mmCIF file of C-alpha atoms in Angstrom:
data_model
loop_
_atom_site.group_PDB
_atom_site.id
_atom_site.type_symbol
_atom_site.label_atom_id
_atom_site.label_comp_id
_atom_site.label_asym_id
_atom_site.label_seq_id
_atom_site.Cartn_x
_atom_site.Cartn_y
_atom_site.Cartn_z
ATOM 1 C CA MET A 901 -1.083 28.419 -4.542
ATOM 2 C CA LEU A 902 2.762 28.040 -4.860
ATOM 3 C CA VAL A 903 4.186 26.111 -7.838
ATOM 4 C CA GLU A 904 7.625 24.683 -7.049
ATOM 5 C CA THR A 905 9.897 23.835 -9.874
ATOM 6 C CA ASP A 906 12.731 21.342 -10.332
ATOM 7 C CA VAL A 907 11.869 19.592 -7.006
ATOM 8 C CA ASN A 908 14.110 16.625 -5.867
ATOM 9 C CA LEU A 909 11.788 13.704 -5.305
ATOM 10 C CA LYS A 910 14.289 11.552 -3.492
ATOM 11 C CA PRO A 911 13.034 12.556 0.021
ATOM 12 C CA TYR A 912 9.428 11.962 -1.270
ATOM 13 C CA ASN A 913 9.644 8.246 -2.147
ATOM 14 C CA SER A 914 10.407 5.545 0.375
ATOM 15 C CA PHE A 915 12.872 3.773 -1.999
ATOM 16 C CA GLY A 916 15.009 6.933 -1.899
ATOM 17 C CA LEU A 917 15.300 6.840 -5.642
ATOM 18 C CA PRO A 918 16.583 9.925 -7.469
ATOM 19 C CA ALA A 919 14.221 11.835 -9.775
ATOM 20 C CA THR A 920 13.044 15.476 -10.346
ATOM 21 C CA ALA A 921 9.563 16.946 -10.543
ATOM 22 C CA ARG A 922 9.532 19.726 -13.106
ATOM 23 C CA ARG A 923 6.559 21.288 -11.316
ATOM 24 C CA LEU A 924 5.059 20.339 -7.868
ATOM 25 C CA VAL A 925 2.048 21.744 -6.035
ATOM 26 C CA ARG A 926 1.417 20.932 -2.379
ATOM 27 C CA ILE A 927 -2.219 20.113 -1.808
ATOM 28 C CA ARG A 928 -2.990 21.102 1.778
ATOM 29 C CA GLU A 929 -6.793 21.519 1.371
ATOM 30 C CA GLU A 930 -9.355 20.324 -1.117
ATOM 31 C CA LEU A 931 -9.584 23.851 -2.558
ATOM 32 C CA ASP A 932 -6.021 23.558 -3.774
ATOM 33 C CA VAL A 933 -7.026 20.756 -6.197
ATOM 34 C CA ARG A 934 -9.746 23.083 -7.648
ATOM 35 C CA ARG A 935 -7.103 25.807 -7.914
ATOM 36 C CA VAL A 936 -4.888 23.520 -10.050
ATOM 37 C CA VAL A 937 -7.816 22.460 -12.226
ATOM 38 C CA ASP A 938 -8.801 26.108 -12.832
ATOM 39 C CA HIS A 939 -5.335 27.210 -13.492
ATOM 40 C CA PRO A 940 -4.886 28.280 -17.249
ATOM 41 C CA GLU A 941 -1.661 26.279 -17.641
ATOM 42 C CA LEU A 942 -1.645 23.573 -14.911
ATOM 43 C CA GLY A 943 -5.302 22.640 -15.558
ATOM 44 C CA ARG A 944 -4.419 21.447 -19.064
ATOM 45 C CA ALA A 945 -1.271 19.587 -17.993
ATOM 46 C CA PRO A 946 -1.039 15.916 -17.075
ATOM 47 C CA LYS A 947 -1.152 15.312 -13.319
ATOM 48 C CA PHE A 948 0.675 12.896 -11.059
ATOM 49 C CA VAL A 949 -0.709 12.309 -7.541
ATOM 50 C CA LEU A 950 1.922 11.670 -4.908
ATOM 51 C CA GLY A 951 1.167 10.668 -1.334
ATOM 52 C CA GLY A 952 3.783 9.127 0.871
ATOM 53 C CA GLY A 953 5.640 7.601 -2.104
ATOM 54 C CA SER A 954 5.786 4.307 -0.332
ATOM 55 C CA ASN A 955 4.372 2.297 -3.343
ATOM 56 C CA LEU A 956 6.485 3.912 -6.039
ATOM 57 C CA VAL A 957 9.490 3.142 -8.207
ATOM 58 C CA LEU A 958 10.781 6.206 -10.021
ATOM 59 C CA THR A 959 12.865 5.504 -13.112
ATOM 60 C CA ARG A 960 12.972 8.976 -14.551
ATOM 61 C CA ASP A 961 12.077 12.585 -13.945
ATOM 62 C CA VAL A 962 8.407 13.434 -13.728
ATOM 63 C CA ASP A 963 7.137 15.901 -16.403
ATOM 64 C CA ALA A 964 3.549 15.804 -15.277
ATOM 65 C CA VAL A 965 2.435 18.312 -12.524
ATOM 66 C CA VAL A 966 3.063 16.548 -9.265
ATOM 67 C CA LEU A 967 0.256 17.021 -6.744
ATOM 68 C CA LYS A 968 1.847 16.297 -3.365
ATOM 69 C CA ILE A 969 -1.038 15.413 -1.049
ATOM 70 C CA GLU A 970 -0.610 16.969 2.448
ATOM 71 C CA ILE A 971 -4.272 17.346 3.610
ATOM 72 C CA PRO A 972 -4.365 17.085 7.432
ATOM 73 C CA GLY A 973 -7.005 16.248 9.950
ATOM 74 C CA LEU A 974 -8.261 13.353 12.127
ATOM 75 C CA SER A 975 -11.588 12.951 13.976
ATOM 76 C CA VAL A 976 -13.872 10.312 15.406
ATOM 77 C CA GLU A 977 -17.682 10.120 15.439
ATOM 78 C CA GLU A 978 -19.384 7.494 17.615
ATOM 79 C CA ARG A 979 -22.545 5.944 16.436
ATOM 80 C CA SER A 980 -24.752 3.268 17.931
ATOM 81 C CA ASP A 981 -23.328 0.456 15.796
ATOM 82 C CA CYS A 982 -19.886 1.695 14.977
ATOM 83 C CA TRP A 983 -17.263 4.435 15.133
ATOM 84 C CA ILE A 984 -16.438 6.538 12.037
ATOM 85 C CA VAL A 985 -12.778 7.603 11.859
ATOM 86 C CA GLU A 986 -12.325 10.504 9.388
ATOM 87 C CA ALA A 987 -8.815 11.422 8.069
ATOM 88 C CA GLY A 988 -7.349 13.864 5.600
ATOM 89 C CA ALA A 989 -5.662 12.212 2.695
ATOM 90 C CA GLY A 990 -2.206 13.472 3.669
ATOM 91 C CA VAL A 991 -2.257 11.907 7.126
ATOM 92 C CA THR A 992 0.178 8.929 7.414
ATOM 93 C CA TRP A 993 -1.711 5.686 7.626
ATOM 94 C CA HIS A 994 -0.087 4.532 10.819
ATOM 95 C CA GLU A 995 -0.859 7.891 12.456
ATOM 96 C CA ALA A 996 -4.540 7.253 11.716
ATOM 97 C CA VAL A 997 -4.367 3.818 13.240
ATOM 98 C CA ALA A 998 -2.590 4.997 16.351
ATOM 99 C CA PHE A 999 -4.976 7.929 16.649
ATOM 100 C CA SER A 1000 -8.062 5.595 16.531
ATOM 101 C CA LEU A 1001 -6.708 3.493 19.348
ATOM 102 C CA ALA A 1002 -5.792 6.564 21.426
ATOM 103 C CA GLN A 1003 -9.421 7.633 21.118
ATOM 104 C CA GLY A 1004 -10.584 4.175 22.317
ATOM 105 C CA VAL A 1005 -11.573 2.935 18.823
ATOM 106 C CA PRO A 1006 -10.511 -0.556 17.899
ATOM 107 C CA GLY A 1007 -10.799 -2.111 14.521
ATOM 108 C CA LEU A 1008 -7.706 -0.871 12.551
ATOM 109 C CA GLU A 1009 -4.988 -2.499 14.686
ATOM 110 C CA ASN A 1010 -4.103 -5.307 12.207
ATOM 111 C CA LEU A 1011 -3.264 -2.634 9.660
ATOM 112 C CA ALA A 1012 -0.727 -0.953 11.980
ATOM 113 C CA LEU A 1013 2.668 0.250 10.527
ATOM 114 C CA ILE A 1014 1.736 -0.011 6.891
ATOM 115 C CA PRO A 1015 3.647 2.790 5.222
ATOM 116 C CA GLY A 1016 2.021 5.531 3.084
ATOM 117 C CA THR A 1017 -0.758 7.938 3.524
ATOM 118 C CA VAL A 1018 -4.487 7.656 4.171
ATOM 119 C CA GLY A 1019 -5.324 8.856 0.699
ATOM 120 C CA ALA A 1020 -3.261 6.107 -0.848
ATOM 121 C CA ALA A 1021 -4.806 3.277 1.250
ATOM 122 C CA PRO A 1022 -7.979 2.840 -0.814
ATOM 123 C CA VAL A 1023 -5.994 3.064 -4.099
ATOM 124 C CA GLN A 1024 -4.051 -0.049 -3.183
ATOM 125 C CA ASN A 1025 -6.667 -1.673 -0.903
ATOM 126 C CA ILE A 1026 -3.924 -2.097 1.645
ATOM 127 C CA GLY A 1027 -4.208 -5.223 3.823
ATOM 128 C CA ALA A 1028 -2.397 -7.215 6.431
ATOM 129 C CA TYR A 1029 -3.015 -9.983 8.988
ATOM 130 C CA GLY A 1030 -6.429 -10.889 7.775
ATOM 131 C CA ILE A 1031 -7.885 -7.353 7.220
ATOM 132 C CA GLU A 1032 -8.095 -5.267 4.070
ATOM 133 C CA LEU A 1033 -8.984 -1.561 3.729
ATOM 134 C CA LYS A 1034 -12.276 -2.504 1.984
ATOM 135 C CA ASP A 1035 -13.341 -4.224 5.272
ATOM 136 C CA ARG A 1036 -13.240 -0.882 7.060
ATOM 137 C CA LEU A 1037 -13.955 1.796 4.394
ATOM 138 C CA GLU A 1038 -17.172 3.776 4.746
ATOM 139 C CA ASN A 1039 -16.540 6.268 1.896
ATOM 140 C CA VAL A 1040 -14.064 8.592 0.272
ATOM 141 C CA ASP A 1041 -14.176 12.094 -0.954
ATOM 142 C CA VAL A 1042 -12.767 12.348 -4.529
ATOM 143 C CA VAL A 1043 -12.155 15.443 -6.637
ATOM 144 C CA ASP A 1044 -12.293 15.092 -10.387
ATOM 145 C CA LEU A 1045 -9.108 16.400 -12.021
ATOM 146 C CA THR A 1046 -10.932 17.648 -15.076
ATOM 147 C CA THR A 1047 -13.919 19.431 -13.590
ATOM 148 C CA GLY A 1048 -12.746 20.085 -10.000
ATOM 149 C CA ARG A 1049 -16.052 18.658 -8.705
ATOM 150 C CA ARG A 1050 -16.132 16.676 -5.499
ATOM 151 C CA VAL A 1051 -18.095 13.511 -5.099
ATOM 152 C CA THR A 1052 -18.334 11.097 -2.125
ATOM 153 C CA LEU A 1053 -17.981 7.527 -3.176
ATOM 154 C CA PRO A 1054 -19.245 4.594 -0.888
ATOM 155 C CA ALA A 1055 -17.043 1.589 -0.542
ATOM 156 C CA SER A 1056 -19.552 -0.418 -2.657
ATOM 157 C CA VAL A 1057 -18.609 1.442 -5.794
ATOM 158 C CA CYS A 1058 -14.781 1.293 -5.391
ATOM 159 C CA ARG A 1059 -14.343 -2.051 -7.153
ATOM 160 C CA PHE A 1060 -11.983 -3.372 -4.551
ATOM 161 C CA GLY A 1061 -9.772 -6.418 -5.310
ATOM 162 C CA TYR A 1062 -6.556 -7.860 -4.055
ATOM 163 C CA ARG A 1063 -4.346 -4.762 -3.974
ATOM 164 C CA ASP A 1064 -6.605 -3.132 -6.516
ATOM 165 C CA SER A 1065 -9.393 -0.588 -6.663
ATOM 166 C CA VAL A 1066 -11.250 1.669 -9.110
ATOM 167 C CA PHE A 1067 -8.627 4.391 -8.270
ATOM 168 C CA LYS A 1068 -5.887 2.143 -9.773
ATOM 169 C CA GLN A 1069 -7.816 0.985 -12.783
ATOM 170 C CA THR A 1070 -7.471 2.571 -16.264
ATOM 171 C CA GLY A 1071 -10.218 0.720 -18.177
ATOM 172 C CA TYR A 1072 -13.874 1.496 -18.434
ATOM 173 C CA GLY A 1073 -15.020 3.365 -15.377
ATOM 174 C CA GLY A 1074 -11.511 3.377 -13.837
ATOM 175 C CA LEU A 1075 -10.378 6.549 -11.997
ATOM 176 C CA ALA A 1076 -6.584 6.220 -12.322
ATOM 177 C CA GLY A 1077 -5.176 9.571 -13.286
ATOM 178 C CA LYS A 1078 -8.622 11.133 -13.338
ATOM 179 C CA SER A 1079 -9.214 11.939 -9.712
ATOM 180 C CA VAL A 1080 -7.593 12.524 -6.356
ATOM 181 C CA ILE A 1081 -8.734 11.430 -2.900
ATOM 182 C CA THR A 1082 -8.929 14.195 -0.444
ATOM 183 C CA ARG A 1083 -10.654 12.628 2.630
ATOM 184 C CA VAL A 1084 -11.383 9.053 3.850
ATOM 185 C CA ARG A 1085 -13.914 7.708 6.365
ATOM 186 C CA LEU A 1086 -13.384 4.371 8.041
ATOM 187 C CA ARG A 1087 -16.030 2.306 9.743
ATOM 188 C CA CYS A 1088 -15.054 0.354 12.781
ATOM 189 C CA PRO A 1089 -17.984 -1.846 13.853
ATOM 190 C CA LYS A 1090 -19.353 -2.575 17.317
ATOM 191 C CA PRO A 1091 -18.877 -4.790 19.048
ATOM 192 C CA TRP A 1092 -15.219 -5.212 18.286
ATOM 193 C CA GLN A 1093 -14.117 -8.712 17.179
ATOM 194 C CA PRO A 1094 -10.358 -9.408 17.139
ATOM 195 C CA GLN A 1095 -8.976 -10.848 13.921
ATOM 196 C CA LEU A 1096 -6.325 -13.362 14.988
ATOM 197 C CA GLY A 1097 -6.533 -16.042 12.291
ATOM 198 C CA TYR A 1098 -3.066 -15.516 11.118
ATOM 199 C CA LEU A 1099 -0.037 -17.651 11.859
ATOM 200 C CA ASP A 1100 2.230 -14.915 13.177
ATOM 201 C CA LEU A 1101 -0.530 -13.644 15.483
ATOM 202 C CA GLU A 1102 -1.283 -17.253 16.654
ATOM 203 C CA ARG A 1103 2.409 -17.570 17.517
ATOM 204 C CA LYS A 1104 2.291 -14.403 19.573
ATOM 205 C CA MET A 1105 -0.698 -15.729 21.462
ATOM 206 C CA ALA A 1106 1.160 -18.995 22.198
ATOM 207 C CA GLU A 1107 4.357 -17.194 23.220
ATOM 208 C CA THR A 1108 2.678 -14.844 25.537
ATOM 209 C CA GLY A 1109 -0.093 -17.027 26.914
ATOM 210 C CA ILE A 1110 -2.550 -14.244 26.024
ATOM 211 C CA ALA A 1111 -5.655 -16.059 24.681
ATOM 212 C CA SER A 1112 -7.936 -13.004 24.429
ATOM 213 C CA PRO A 1113 -5.813 -9.911 23.541
ATOM 214 C CA ASP A 1114 -7.344 -6.464 23.433
ATOM 215 C CA ALA A 1115 -6.910 -4.147 20.443
ATOM 216 C CA ARG A 1116 -3.871 -2.375 21.981
ATOM 217 C CA GLN A 1117 -2.165 -5.828 22.407
ATOM 218 C CA VAL A 1118 -2.923 -6.838 18.797
ATOM 219 C CA PHE A 1119 -1.545 -3.482 17.699
ATOM 220 C CA ASP A 1120 1.725 -4.034 19.600
ATOM 221 C CA TRP A 1121 2.073 -7.560 18.184
ATOM 222 C CA VAL A 1122 1.580 -6.399 14.611
ATOM 223 C CA CYS A 1123 4.088 -3.629 15.060
ATOM 224 C CA GLU A 1124 6.663 -6.113 16.489
ATOM 225 C CA ILE A 1125 6.068 -8.541 13.672
ATOM 226 C CA ARG A 1126 6.386 -5.964 10.934
ATOM 227 C CA ARG A 1127 9.526 -4.415 12.436
ATOM 228 C CA ALA A 1128 11.129 -7.840 12.653
ATOM 229 C CA LYS A 1129 10.379 -8.642 8.990
ATOM 230 C CA LEU A 1130 10.523 -5.418 7.118
ATOM 231 C CA PRO A 1131 13.307 -2.776 7.005
ATOM 232 C CA ASP A 1132 12.541 0.781 8.170
ATOM 233 C CA PRO A 1133 12.406 2.970 5.000
ATOM 234 C CA ALA A 1134 14.094 5.790 7.035
ATOM 235 C CA ARG A 1135 17.228 3.659 7.223
ATOM 236 C CA ILE A 1136 16.992 1.306 4.201
ATOM 237 C CA GLY A 1137 15.049 2.432 1.142
ATOM 238 C CA ASN A 1138 12.218 0.134 0.145
ATOM 239 C CA ALA A 1139 8.571 -0.038 -0.895
ATOM 240 C CA GLY A 1140 7.521 -2.823 1.464
ATOM 241 C CA SER A 1141 6.282 -6.002 -0.174
ATOM 242 C CA PHE A 1142 7.313 -5.662 -3.783
ATOM 243 C CA PHE A 1143 5.234 -8.408 -5.350
ATOM 244 C CA LYS A 1144 1.611 -9.496 -4.836
ATOM 245 C CA ASN A 1145 0.986 -12.979 -3.449
ATOM 246 C CA PRO A 1146 -0.222 -14.901 -6.579
ATOM 247 C CA VAL A 1147 -3.560 -16.529 -6.563
ATOM 248 C CA VAL A 1148 -3.939 -19.976 -8.394
ATOM 249 C CA THR A 1149 -6.631 -22.550 -8.931
ATOM 250 C CA ALA A 1150 -6.893 -25.665 -6.792
ATOM 251 C CA ASP A 1151 -5.530 -27.746 -9.626
ATOM 252 C CA GLN A 1152 -2.563 -25.406 -10.126
ATOM 253 C CA CYS A 1153 -1.837 -25.533 -6.438
ATOM 254 C CA ARG A 1154 -1.970 -29.348 -6.400
ATOM 255 C CA ASP A 1155 0.345 -29.476 -9.291
ATOM 256 C CA ILE A 1156 2.918 -27.200 -7.628
ATOM 257 C CA ILE A 1157 2.683 -29.063 -4.308
ATOM 258 C CA SER A 1158 3.394 -32.352 -6.125
ATOM 259 C CA ARG A 1159 6.734 -30.825 -7.232
ATOM 260 C CA ASP A 1160 7.435 -28.624 -4.165
ATOM 261 C CA PRO A 1161 5.591 -30.061 -1.125
ATOM 262 C CA HIS A 1162 6.845 -27.381 1.209
ATOM 263 C CA ILE A 1163 5.371 -24.422 -0.626
ATOM 264 C CA VAL A 1164 3.483 -21.971 1.583
ATOM 265 C CA HIS A 1165 -0.098 -21.700 0.501
ATOM 266 C CA TYR A 1166 -3.413 -20.433 1.880
ATOM 267 C CA PRO A 1167 -6.934 -21.516 0.901
ATOM 268 C CA MET A 1168 -9.359 -18.811 -0.171
ATOM 269 C CA PRO A 1169 -13.159 -18.611 0.215
ATOM 270 C CA ASP A 1170 -13.722 -18.962 -3.581
ATOM 271 C CA GLY A 1171 -11.810 -22.282 -3.644
ATOM 272 C CA ASN A 1172 -8.594 -20.836 -5.060
ATOM 273 C CA PHE A 1173 -5.240 -20.656 -3.206
ATOM 274 C CA LYS A 1174 -2.945 -17.782 -2.439
ATOM 275 C CA LEU A 1175 0.757 -18.603 -2.575
ATOM 276 C CA ALA A 1176 3.454 -16.841 -0.545
ATOM 277 C CA ALA A 1177 5.436 -14.800 -3.157
ATOM 278 C CA GLY A 1178 8.300 -14.413 -0.644
ATOM 279 C CA TRP A 1179 8.589 -18.187 -0.338
ATOM 280 C CA LEU A 1180 8.674 -18.554 -4.185
ATOM 281 C CA ILE A 1181 11.410 -15.982 -4.494
ATOM 282 C CA ASP A 1182 13.435 -17.508 -1.635
ATOM 283 C CA ALA A 1183 13.143 -20.965 -3.178
ATOM 284 C CA CYS A 1184 14.679 -19.615 -6.356
ATOM 285 C CA GLY A 1185 17.737 -18.434 -4.315
ATOM 286 C CA TRP A 1186 17.272 -14.657 -4.581
ATOM 287 C CA LYS A 1187 17.573 -13.623 -0.947
ATOM 288 C CA GLY A 1188 20.507 -11.211 -0.606
ATOM 289 C CA LYS A 1189 21.222 -10.960 -4.349
ATOM 290 C CA SER A 1190 21.595 -7.537 -6.035
ATOM 291 C CA VAL A 1191 21.641 -5.572 -9.312
ATOM 292 C CA GLY A 1192 23.710 -2.495 -8.816
ATOM 293 C CA GLY A 1193 22.414 -0.690 -5.739
ATOM 294 C CA ALA A 1194 19.171 -2.643 -5.672
ATOM 295 C CA ALA A 1195 18.979 -5.875 -3.686
ATOM 296 C CA VAL A 1196 16.679 -8.546 -2.226
ATOM 297 C CA TYR A 1197 16.362 -8.007 1.484
ATOM 298 C CA GLU A 1198 18.241 -10.732 3.316
ATOM 299 C CA LYS A 1199 15.609 -11.090 5.928
ATOM 300 C CA GLN A 1200 12.575 -11.139 3.644
ATOM 301 C CA ALA A 1201 12.761 -12.072 0.056
ATOM 302 C CA LEU A 1202 9.530 -10.327 -0.785
ATOM 303 C CA VAL A 1203 11.194 -6.902 -0.109
ATOM 304 C CA LEU A 1204 13.552 -5.130 -2.510
ATOM 305 C CA VAL A 1205 15.831 -2.575 -0.950
ATOM 306 C CA ASN A 1206 18.071 0.321 -1.955
ATOM 307 C CA ARG A 1207 21.553 -0.290 -0.596
ATOM 308 C CA GLY A 1208 22.395 3.376 -0.910
ATOM 309 C CA GLU A 1209 22.662 4.722 -4.374
ATOM 310 C CA ALA A 1210 20.250 2.593 -6.359
ATOM 311 C CA ARG A 1211 18.512 3.901 -9.419
ATOM 312 C CA GLY A 1212 14.973 3.054 -10.456
ATOM 313 C CA ALA A 1213 16.204 1.176 -13.540
ATOM 314 C CA GLU A 1214 18.226 -1.183 -11.308
ATOM 315 C CA VAL A 1215 15.145 -1.904 -9.148
ATOM 316 C CA VAL A 1216 13.148 -2.710 -12.321
ATOM 317 C CA THR A 1217 15.912 -4.899 -13.770
ATOM 318 C CA LEU A 1218 16.193 -6.843 -10.433
ATOM 319 C CA ALA A 1219 12.354 -7.253 -10.295
ATOM 320 C CA ARG A 1220 12.153 -8.591 -13.823
ATOM 321 C CA ALA A 1221 14.956 -11.087 -13.202
ATOM 322 C CA ILE A 1222 13.093 -12.371 -10.166
ATOM 323 C CA GLN A 1223 9.883 -12.652 -12.221
ATOM 324 C CA GLU A 1224 11.614 -14.694 -14.904
ATOM 325 C CA SER A 1225 13.288 -16.964 -12.371
ATOM 326 C CA VAL A 1226 10.001 -17.683 -10.523
ATOM 327 C CA TYR A 1227 8.172 -18.268 -13.775
ATOM 328 C CA GLY A 1228 10.854 -20.636 -15.049
ATOM 329 C CA ARG A 1229 10.642 -22.856 -11.925
ATOM 330 C CA PHE A 1230 6.992 -22.584 -10.914
ATOM 331 C CA GLY A 1231 5.184 -21.347 -14.037
ATOM 332 C CA ILE A 1232 3.822 -18.445 -12.041
ATOM 333 C CA ARG A 1233 4.137 -14.791 -13.128
ATOM 334 C CA LEU A 1234 4.579 -12.501 -10.178
ATOM 335 C CA GLU A 1235 2.970 -9.129 -10.407
ATOM 336 C CA PRO A 1236 4.675 -6.074 -8.770
ATOM 337 C CA GLU A 1237 2.756 -4.037 -6.254
ATOM 338 C CA PRO A 1238 4.495 -0.621 -6.666
ATOM 339 C CA VAL A 1239 3.695 1.800 -9.432
ATOM 340 C CA VAL A 1240 6.693 2.144 -11.870
ATOM 341 C CA VAL A 1241 7.128 5.667 -13.405
#
């Protein structure tokens, strides 16, 4: 096990923000986690788990031991009622989606091109175009950062919510900072049923005249839509959607609509409504505005970008200004998606 010191983290976060890890260990197999836990010095030190760094805002250097998750591996097991796609936590999420399709396994196509690693996907309960990770998760292998013991957790105990999970929670029973995901198994059910109840996908169907697309076609559409809306982190630093879409009660939604009839909103099964955070931000005039090197993406107000030399503090200052602006006009407090360190 190699312990690297004073590691530049700029290449390891999609925002491209400057920061240094005092100590970093690359986790390339589950045994590496146990080696860290058993180490006389590292075992006692605080840990910081780093996957693809695509949901992260670094505002300072990291004193905790950084565990850079790089566990590989992809496989498919076919069962009578489903396929099980198994992936190492260090595999990029999009690679896992593309691999499943290449193996003839549909079911993950709506989640194409979401940045980050497989291991980070359950933490955030990633979702897009009508599908969330919780809809496809079978189980995860998790290693306790205190004991080094591995357990396999079924999806039913992961306490999934909107961009939330037990792995992100710090309260009673929460596993944030206490464990690391090493392997994920995804369940793609048979028979495959396309998920097309989303406006952008409906537009693609209308434009192409394809009424019954196969999984590959849905995958291609999702990639096209995301590339048109979201900047490529390899060219423009960003963390994807910066704010969660707020959920309000039916009464709150009616009140807002009475003042802003054009607000974009979606009904939810529980009777509440989800509001489009990007629309709220755009309505407050933030698109294209900046604080230092951090800016609101001119093509999508939900995305904050690094114009070249932004620092984490500038991203946070911009985000807080947006929150205050939206709250002042709509009475809604936007919640950031990325973890701020």
